[in-house]
């Protein structure tokens, strides 16, 4: 849905305007004091004078066209306003009124009625139960709460699913000198949704960064679409998504199900889509402010210039947390800095130019200029902040900050500025930034490093999107025509699941079913010893839990004995159980590769340490399908046990390209099975150098619709 007209009206009617309502008072005051140049019509069924101006008794009485109706009437009267407005050709509405879906069944019925009428008549409605919006870029402010002064105009678009937090977010943005292009309080999203607004902001030339406060993601497919648009357009999305509690697994049969919780999947999806997920309102605004100021950053090698040794140590610790590199300065840089920094200082990265900055006001700037030319640095972090209190003569202060601003503007690499702690930017500080061009300052080392790490990761995702390295690719799978095989229902244990995988061309350890002891011995002879015997039966999930697995069998008698024991254990649970014979595989690294269907996001891949470790360590990385081999490689690098794949303690390193290709193939195969698939798990997936082989598999099919 296009919301261009909603956010850019030329005339507005306040329907339900009354002196008794603070909402009404604030909305009119906001429009009159923040630059809206079009007519604002007041509508009250009694007419008369409202807010000191004549009021119309209805929309019909207004003699000129109305582009936007801001509706503040009682809940049961809202539909009547929409019907009257639709007859007059009014297409856009903000509904402040509450008491709809958030209030119970009757409210939900009324909201559904409004939404249906809007669809039938092509109306654009923001709300209900929302405060409206502030289009600071266009000076349009139909917003029901007081707007903190001054309203800072900038390039951060803010979309909130919480009206109560809107004023706090706006106030904090002002305190950090972050200007907004648009702020929207979404309300119940009966017609206009978050993704509609994001779509608008991606195309909005006044917006460089999109900040979201999300209580829920109503339509994951639409969210994914607009997030990809934003990433490719180079407009970062920074999101605070609340509700991180883990829900119980909906797939009891698969280990994978226990690794996939709602919030884990959202986290994975946002990472894939290049959405920066933050954990606080402070980080939401500070990170957005940084990216609005810098745009994409060229790399993660950071040179740090500070006047504090203690701050240098904090920065070094937090940089490591965020995956930022602080490389040693080049010999040429060290030589230049040695001539700048006092003899009692130490030239290293992070650089502490010492408290001598209080004596030599040029020291910090000259050191900064030198560090920006280091060939091994992608960007520079400068510890500084705007002044707080205006001196009697501000001219020297302005000159000093102007010199710093010039150095930063002329730097060959981006320079980001961070203050020691999170404090408000004062009115004098804003004046200094405005008059000298001194750049945006991130508030506090903690939040600043969080923002910088996020900005670097987003920049890398943006570059991948531009070069076609995103997660949209699919691995080729042979031997699959698409859709689930005939008779797919319940749980398919290894003998059927592995056969299906093998038919698709995926690497599976060879196996044979054995109907009796003699057949088991014959199969073992063909494979060569040692061998493994496993129980095989429909619906039989984790065989080792019931004593249905025997390993390392080295001769016929051991195979016969194992056959009797496995059959006895298995038939206590499945009367028709048989036995599967496989060659023994040893060494290598055991991984889990599983796909489970999330109710909102669809099929989701979990890859991690497998075998017995899956339940002990719970070390897995998640990705929403589809994925390609490159995305699987990135997932593997996120594992806490990633060093095992690199050949820790002299073990053979895994061929990560081969692993990624196989896992991407498993994911593509799972997708090819269609909507009938509930979960597919390979555990373990044995990796020995470049050989990757599934040793066990389990498939669960979705029950038919009731």
Short mmCIF file of C-alpha atoms in Angstrom, two decimals, residues 314-673:
data_model
loop_
_atom_site.label_atom_id
_atom_site.label_comp_id
_atom_site.label_asym_id
_atom_site.label_seq_id
_atom_site.Cartn_x
_atom_site.Cartn_y
_atom_site.Cartn_z
CA UNK A 314 37.78 0.07 27.73
CA UNK A 315 37.68 0.61 23.98
CA UNK A 316 40.11 -2.28 23.38
CA UNK A 317 37.93 -4.63 25.43
CA UNK A 318 34.67 -3.59 23.76
CA UNK A 319 36.20 -3.62 20.28
CA UNK A 320 37.11 -7.28 20.79
CA UNK A 321 33.54 -8.00 21.92
CA UNK A 322 32.21 -6.45 18.71
CA UNK A 323 34.65 -8.21 16.39
CA UNK A 324 36.45 -4.97 15.50
CA UNK A 325 40.17 -5.08 14.78
CA UNK A 326 42.66 -2.65 16.31
CA UNK A 327 45.75 -3.36 14.19
CA UNK A 328 49.22 -1.99 15.08
CA UNK A 329 50.08 1.28 13.41
CA UNK A 330 52.53 1.16 10.52
CA UNK A 331 56.18 2.07 11.14
CA UNK A 332 55.70 5.38 9.33
CA UNK A 333 52.69 6.26 11.48
CA UNK A 334 54.56 5.37 14.67
CA UNK A 335 57.47 7.58 13.63
CA UNK A 336 55.18 10.56 12.94
CA UNK A 337 53.25 10.07 16.18
CA UNK A 338 56.47 9.86 18.18
CA UNK A 339 57.13 13.45 17.17
CA UNK A 340 53.65 14.52 18.29
CA UNK A 341 52.86 12.58 21.46
CA UNK A 342 54.71 13.65 24.66
CA UNK A 343 57.72 11.53 25.58
CA UNK A 344 55.89 10.03 28.56
CA UNK A 345 53.17 8.68 26.23
CA UNK A 346 53.17 5.35 24.38
CA UNK A 347 52.51 5.17 20.66
CA UNK A 348 50.19 2.24 20.01
CA UNK A 349 46.63 1.51 18.88
CA UNK A 350 44.50 2.58 20.77
CA UNK A 351 46.49 5.81 21.03
CA UNK A 352 46.44 7.76 24.30
CA UNK A 353 47.79 11.22 23.54
CA UNK A 354 47.73 11.83 27.33
CA UNK A 355 46.28 14.63 29.41
CA UNK A 356 48.75 17.00 27.77
CA UNK A 357 45.80 17.98 25.56
CA UNK A 358 44.97 20.49 28.31
CA UNK A 359 48.27 22.24 27.62
CA UNK A 360 48.49 21.76 23.86
CA UNK A 361 45.02 22.18 22.36
CA UNK A 362 46.29 21.05 18.93
CA UNK A 363 47.66 17.72 20.17
CA UNK A 364 44.54 15.61 19.67
CA UNK A 365 43.87 17.04 16.23
CA UNK A 366 47.43 16.55 14.97
CA UNK A 367 47.45 12.95 16.22
CA UNK A 368 44.12 12.33 14.53
CA UNK A 369 45.41 13.69 11.23
CA UNK A 370 48.37 11.30 11.36
CA UNK A 371 46.34 8.21 12.26
CA UNK A 372 43.86 8.79 9.42
CA UNK A 373 46.70 8.33 6.89
CA UNK A 374 47.78 4.92 8.23
CA UNK A 375 47.45 2.42 5.33
CA UNK A 376 46.24 -0.40 7.58
CA UNK A 377 43.25 1.50 8.98
CA UNK A 378 39.70 1.48 7.54
CA UNK A 379 38.26 4.08 9.90
CA UNK A 380 39.21 6.08 12.98
CA UNK A 381 37.42 6.44 16.31
CA UNK A 382 38.02 9.75 18.05
CA UNK A 383 37.17 10.21 21.72
CA UNK A 384 35.69 13.69 21.96
CA UNK A 385 32.38 15.45 22.55
CA UNK A 386 30.75 18.85 22.10
CA UNK A 387 31.23 21.36 24.91
CA UNK A 388 28.44 21.55 27.45
CA UNK A 389 28.63 25.06 28.91
CA UNK A 390 29.05 28.24 26.91
CA UNK A 391 32.05 30.32 28.05
CA UNK A 392 31.97 34.10 28.22
CA UNK A 393 33.81 34.22 24.90
CA UNK A 394 32.81 31.25 22.72
CA UNK A 395 35.05 32.25 19.80
CA UNK A 396 38.12 30.16 20.83
CA UNK A 397 35.91 27.11 21.44
CA UNK A 398 34.25 27.49 18.06
CA UNK A 399 37.65 27.88 16.37
CA UNK A 400 39.00 24.72 18.01
CA UNK A 401 35.98 22.61 17.01
CA UNK A 402 36.00 24.08 13.53
CA UNK A 403 39.62 22.96 13.11
CA UNK A 404 38.70 19.46 14.27
CA UNK A 405 35.70 19.40 11.96
CA UNK A 406 37.92 20.38 9.03
CA UNK A 407 40.39 17.57 9.79
CA UNK A 408 37.54 15.07 10.02
CA UNK A 409 35.96 16.28 6.77
CA UNK A 410 39.30 16.06 4.93
CA UNK A 411 40.23 12.64 6.34
CA UNK A 412 40.88 9.92 3.74
CA UNK A 413 38.96 7.45 5.93
CA UNK A 414 35.74 7.90 7.94
CA UNK A 415 36.15 9.35 11.43
CA UNK A 416 33.52 8.46 14.04
CA UNK A 417 33.34 10.38 17.29
CA UNK A 418 32.30 8.97 20.67
CA UNK A 419 32.03 10.55 24.11
CA UNK A 420 33.23 8.93 27.33
CA UNK A 421 29.75 8.53 28.82
CA UNK A 422 26.13 8.91 27.77
CA UNK A 423 25.08 12.49 28.52
CA UNK A 424 22.74 14.92 26.80
CA UNK A 425 24.06 17.25 24.13
CA UNK A 426 23.31 20.72 25.49
CA UNK A 427 21.91 23.63 23.52
CA UNK A 428 25.41 25.14 23.36
CA UNK A 429 26.78 21.79 22.18
CA UNK A 430 24.19 21.73 19.40
CA UNK A 431 25.13 25.29 18.47
CA UNK A 432 28.80 24.32 18.22
CA UNK A 433 28.01 21.31 16.03
CA UNK A 434 25.68 23.36 13.85
CA UNK A 435 28.07 26.30 13.35
CA UNK A 436 31.34 24.37 12.97
CA UNK A 437 30.19 21.23 11.17
CA UNK A 438 31.53 19.03 13.97
CA UNK A 439 30.07 15.56 13.30
CA UNK A 440 27.58 13.39 15.14
CA UNK A 441 28.87 12.15 18.51
CA UNK A 442 27.89 8.71 19.80
CA UNK A 443 26.86 8.78 23.43
CA UNK A 444 29.25 6.83 25.64
CA UNK A 445 31.91 4.21 24.91
CA UNK A 446 29.58 1.28 25.69
CA UNK A 447 26.80 2.36 23.33
CA UNK A 448 29.29 3.78 20.85
CA UNK A 449 31.18 0.51 20.39
CA UNK A 450 27.88 -1.38 20.16
CA UNK A 451 26.79 0.99 17.41
CA UNK A 452 30.11 0.84 15.58
CA UNK A 453 30.21 -2.96 15.60
CA UNK A 454 26.65 -3.08 14.27
CA UNK A 455 27.43 -0.49 11.59
CA UNK A 456 30.44 -2.47 10.37
CA UNK A 457 28.43 -5.71 10.19
CA UNK A 458 25.63 -3.95 8.31
CA UNK A 459 28.15 -2.46 5.88
CA UNK A 460 29.48 -5.95 5.13
CA UNK A 461 25.95 -7.25 4.56
CA UNK A 462 25.22 -4.30 2.27
CA UNK A 463 28.30 -5.03 0.16
CA UNK A 464 27.30 -8.71 -0.11
CA UNK A 465 23.82 -7.68 -1.27
CA UNK A 466 25.28 -5.44 -3.97
CA UNK A 467 27.60 -8.17 -5.24
CA UNK A 468 24.98 -10.91 -5.26
CA UNK A 469 26.32 -12.61 -2.12
CA UNK A 470 23.01 -12.55 -0.26
CA UNK A 471 21.03 -15.52 1.03
CA UNK A 472 18.72 -15.90 -1.96
CA UNK A 473 20.64 -18.63 -3.76
CA UNK A 474 19.67 -22.29 -3.69
CA UNK A 475 21.97 -25.27 -3.93
CA UNK A 476 21.33 -27.77 -6.68
CA UNK A 477 19.82 -31.11 -5.64
CA UNK A 478 19.57 -33.97 -8.08
CA UNK A 479 17.00 -36.71 -8.24
CA UNK A 480 14.15 -34.68 -6.70
CA UNK A 481 11.02 -33.84 -8.66
CA UNK A 482 9.55 -31.63 -5.92
CA UNK A 483 7.07 -32.33 -3.18
CA UNK A 484 6.87 -35.06 -0.57
CA UNK A 485 6.93 -38.70 -1.69
CA UNK A 486 3.72 -40.66 -1.75
CA UNK A 487 2.67 -41.92 1.67
CA UNK A 488 4.69 -39.32 3.57
CA UNK A 489 3.27 -39.21 7.07
CA UNK A 490 4.36 -39.59 10.67
CA UNK A 491 8.03 -40.12 11.50
CA UNK A 492 10.43 -41.64 9.01
CA UNK A 493 13.32 -43.25 10.83
CA UNK A 494 16.75 -43.69 9.35
CA UNK A 495 16.16 -46.54 6.89
CA UNK A 496 13.54 -44.53 4.96
CA UNK A 497 14.89 -41.04 5.59
CA UNK A 498 18.43 -41.96 4.50
CA UNK A 499 17.15 -43.64 1.36
CA UNK A 500 15.27 -40.48 0.43
CA UNK A 501 18.38 -38.35 1.02
CA UNK A 502 20.55 -40.70 -1.03
CA UNK A 503 18.06 -40.63 -3.91
CA UNK A 504 18.44 -36.85 -3.94
CA UNK A 505 22.18 -37.18 -4.44
CA UNK A 506 23.15 -36.21 -0.91
CA UNK A 507 26.10 -38.09 0.66
CA UNK A 508 24.79 -40.81 2.98
CA UNK A 509 26.72 -43.67 4.57
CA UNK A 510 25.84 -46.92 2.71
CA UNK A 511 23.50 -49.31 4.52
CA UNK A 512 21.54 -52.52 4.10
CA UNK A 513 18.53 -53.85 5.93
CA UNK A 514 18.85 -57.37 7.37
CA UNK A 515 15.88 -59.66 8.00
CA UNK A 516 17.85 -62.17 10.10
CA UNK A 517 21.26 -62.85 11.61
CA UNK A 518 22.64 -64.45 8.47
CA UNK A 519 21.65 -61.46 6.33
CA UNK A 520 23.28 -59.13 8.85
CA UNK A 521 26.55 -61.08 8.73
CA UNK A 522 26.46 -61.16 4.92
CA UNK A 523 25.99 -57.40 4.76
CA UNK A 524 28.82 -56.88 7.23
CA UNK A 525 31.12 -59.06 5.09
CA UNK A 526 30.30 -56.97 2.03
CA UNK A 527 31.01 -53.69 3.82
CA UNK A 528 34.07 -54.96 5.66
CA UNK A 529 34.56 -54.78 9.41
CA UNK A 530 34.05 -52.94 11.70
CA UNK A 531 30.32 -52.34 11.19
CA UNK A 532 27.38 -50.78 13.01
CA UNK A 533 23.94 -52.31 13.65
CA UNK A 534 20.91 -50.07 14.21
CA UNK A 535 17.24 -50.73 14.86
CA UNK A 536 14.97 -49.89 11.94
CA UNK A 537 11.22 -49.38 12.29
CA UNK A 538 8.49 -46.94 11.32
CA UNK A 539 8.08 -44.20 13.91
CA UNK A 540 11.23 -45.18 15.81
CA UNK A 541 13.08 -41.92 16.47
CA UNK A 542 16.20 -41.78 18.63
CA UNK A 543 17.42 -45.38 18.55
CA UNK A 544 20.28 -45.03 21.04
CA UNK A 545 17.81 -44.04 23.77
CA UNK A 546 16.26 -47.53 23.70
CA UNK A 547 19.44 -49.55 23.21
CA UNK A 548 18.91 -49.88 19.48
CA UNK A 549 22.50 -49.16 18.34
CA UNK A 550 25.66 -51.29 18.47
CA UNK A 551 29.00 -49.87 17.33
CA UNK A 552 32.41 -51.26 16.38
CA UNK A 553 31.38 -54.85 15.58
CA UNK A 554 34.50 -56.61 14.32
CA UNK A 555 33.36 -60.15 13.40
CA UNK A 556 30.42 -62.47 12.58
CA UNK A 557 29.74 -63.57 16.16
CA UNK A 558 29.63 -59.98 17.38
CA UNK A 559 27.21 -59.16 14.56
CA UNK A 560 24.94 -62.13 15.46
CA UNK A 561 24.91 -61.18 19.15
CA UNK A 562 24.30 -57.51 18.35
CA UNK A 563 21.47 -58.46 15.99
CA UNK A 564 19.65 -60.37 18.75
CA UNK A 565 20.12 -57.54 21.27
CA UNK A 566 19.04 -54.76 18.90
CA UNK A 567 15.95 -56.65 17.73
CA UNK A 568 14.92 -57.42 21.31
CA UNK A 569 15.33 -53.79 22.39
CA UNK A 570 13.57 -52.38 19.34
CA UNK A 571 10.61 -54.77 19.27
CA UNK A 572 9.67 -53.74 22.79
CA UNK A 573 8.70 -50.44 21.13
CA UNK A 574 7.95 -51.48 17.54
CA UNK A 575 6.90 -55.13 16.98
CA UNK A 576 7.93 -55.08 13.30
CA UNK A 577 11.41 -53.60 13.93
CA UNK A 578 14.28 -54.77 11.76
CA UNK A 579 18.01 -54.07 11.62
CA UNK A 580 20.16 -51.78 9.52
CA UNK A 581 23.83 -52.62 8.84
CA UNK A 582 26.39 -49.93 8.02
CA UNK A 583 30.16 -49.68 7.78
CA UNK A 584 31.71 -48.10 10.88
CA UNK A 585 32.98 -44.56 10.40
CA UNK A 586 35.59 -43.15 12.77
CA UNK A 587 37.39 -39.90 13.49
CA UNK A 588 36.27 -36.63 12.03
CA UNK A 589 33.91 -34.02 13.48
CA UNK A 590 30.24 -34.72 14.09
CA UNK A 591 27.84 -31.95 13.09
CA UNK A 592 24.10 -31.58 13.16
CA UNK A 593 22.28 -30.26 10.11
CA UNK A 594 18.56 -29.94 10.68
CA UNK A 595 15.63 -28.11 9.16
CA UNK A 596 12.46 -27.40 11.15
CA UNK A 597 9.34 -25.48 10.19
CA UNK A 598 8.81 -22.31 12.21
CA UNK A 599 5.10 -21.37 12.29
CA UNK A 600 5.84 -17.78 11.23
CA UNK A 601 9.06 -17.82 9.20
CA UNK A 602 8.81 -21.26 7.61
CA UNK A 603 11.67 -23.72 7.17
CA UNK A 604 14.67 -22.87 9.31
CA UNK A 605 18.13 -24.44 9.19
CA UNK A 606 20.12 -25.26 12.32
CA UNK A 607 23.75 -26.26 11.88
CA UNK A 608 26.06 -26.98 14.80
CA UNK A 609 28.03 -29.53 16.74
CA UNK A 610 26.25 -32.86 16.55
CA UNK A 611 26.31 -36.33 18.03
CA UNK A 612 25.92 -36.31 21.81
CA UNK A 613 27.11 -32.68 21.93
CA UNK A 614 23.94 -31.23 20.44
CA UNK A 615 22.04 -31.54 23.72
CA UNK A 616 25.03 -30.83 25.96
CA UNK A 617 26.47 -27.73 24.29
CA UNK A 618 23.48 -26.43 22.29
CA UNK A 619 25.98 -24.82 19.93
CA UNK A 620 24.05 -24.11 16.75
CA UNK A 621 23.59 -21.28 14.26
CA UNK A 622 20.22 -20.69 12.61
CA UNK A 623 19.22 -19.49 9.16
CA UNK A 624 15.80 -19.04 7.58
CA UNK A 625 15.61 -20.77 4.20
CA UNK A 626 16.56 -20.34 1.44
CA UNK A 627 20.31 -20.25 1.99
CA UNK A 628 23.31 -20.72 -0.25
CA UNK A 629 26.73 -22.16 0.58
CA UNK A 630 28.13 -18.71 1.42
CA UNK A 631 25.46 -18.16 4.06
CA UNK A 632 26.14 -21.62 5.52
CA UNK A 633 29.86 -20.73 5.76
CA UNK A 634 28.95 -17.63 7.75
CA UNK A 635 26.70 -19.71 10.00
CA UNK A 636 29.52 -22.19 10.69
CA UNK A 637 31.83 -19.33 11.64
CA UNK A 638 29.39 -18.27 14.38
CA UNK A 639 29.66 -21.55 16.31
CA UNK A 640 31.46 -21.47 19.64
CA UNK A 641 33.12 -24.69 18.51
CA UNK A 642 34.19 -23.29 15.12
CA UNK A 643 37.84 -23.88 16.04
CA UNK A 644 37.20 -27.64 15.87
CA UNK A 645 36.47 -27.29 12.17
CA UNK A 646 39.78 -25.49 11.67
CA UNK A 647 41.76 -28.47 12.98
CA UNK A 648 42.19 -27.76 16.69
CA UNK A 649 45.03 -29.59 18.51
CA UNK A 650 46.45 -31.18 15.41
CA UNK A 651 43.22 -32.75 14.12
CA UNK A 652 42.47 -32.73 10.41
CA UNK A 653 40.78 -29.46 9.41
CA UNK A 654 37.38 -29.67 7.77
CA UNK A 655 36.96 -28.60 4.17
CA UNK A 656 34.49 -25.84 4.96
CA UNK A 657 33.55 -25.33 1.32
CA UNK A 658 32.58 -29.00 1.08
CA UNK A 659 30.64 -28.83 4.34
CA UNK A 660 28.83 -25.68 3.23
CA UNK A 661 27.92 -27.21 -0.13
CA UNK A 662 26.45 -30.33 1.51
CA UNK A 663 24.50 -28.40 4.15
CA UNK A 664 23.15 -26.00 1.53
CA UNK A 665 22.10 -29.06 -0.47
CA UNK A 666 20.31 -30.50 2.56
CA UNK A 667 18.47 -27.20 3.01
CA UNK A 668 17.46 -27.07 -0.66
CA UNK A 669 16.31 -30.68 -0.49
CA UNK A 670 14.16 -29.87 2.55
CA UNK A 671 12.55 -27.01 0.63
CA UNK A 672 11.87 -29.32 -2.31
CA UNK A 673 9.75 -31.55 -0.07
#
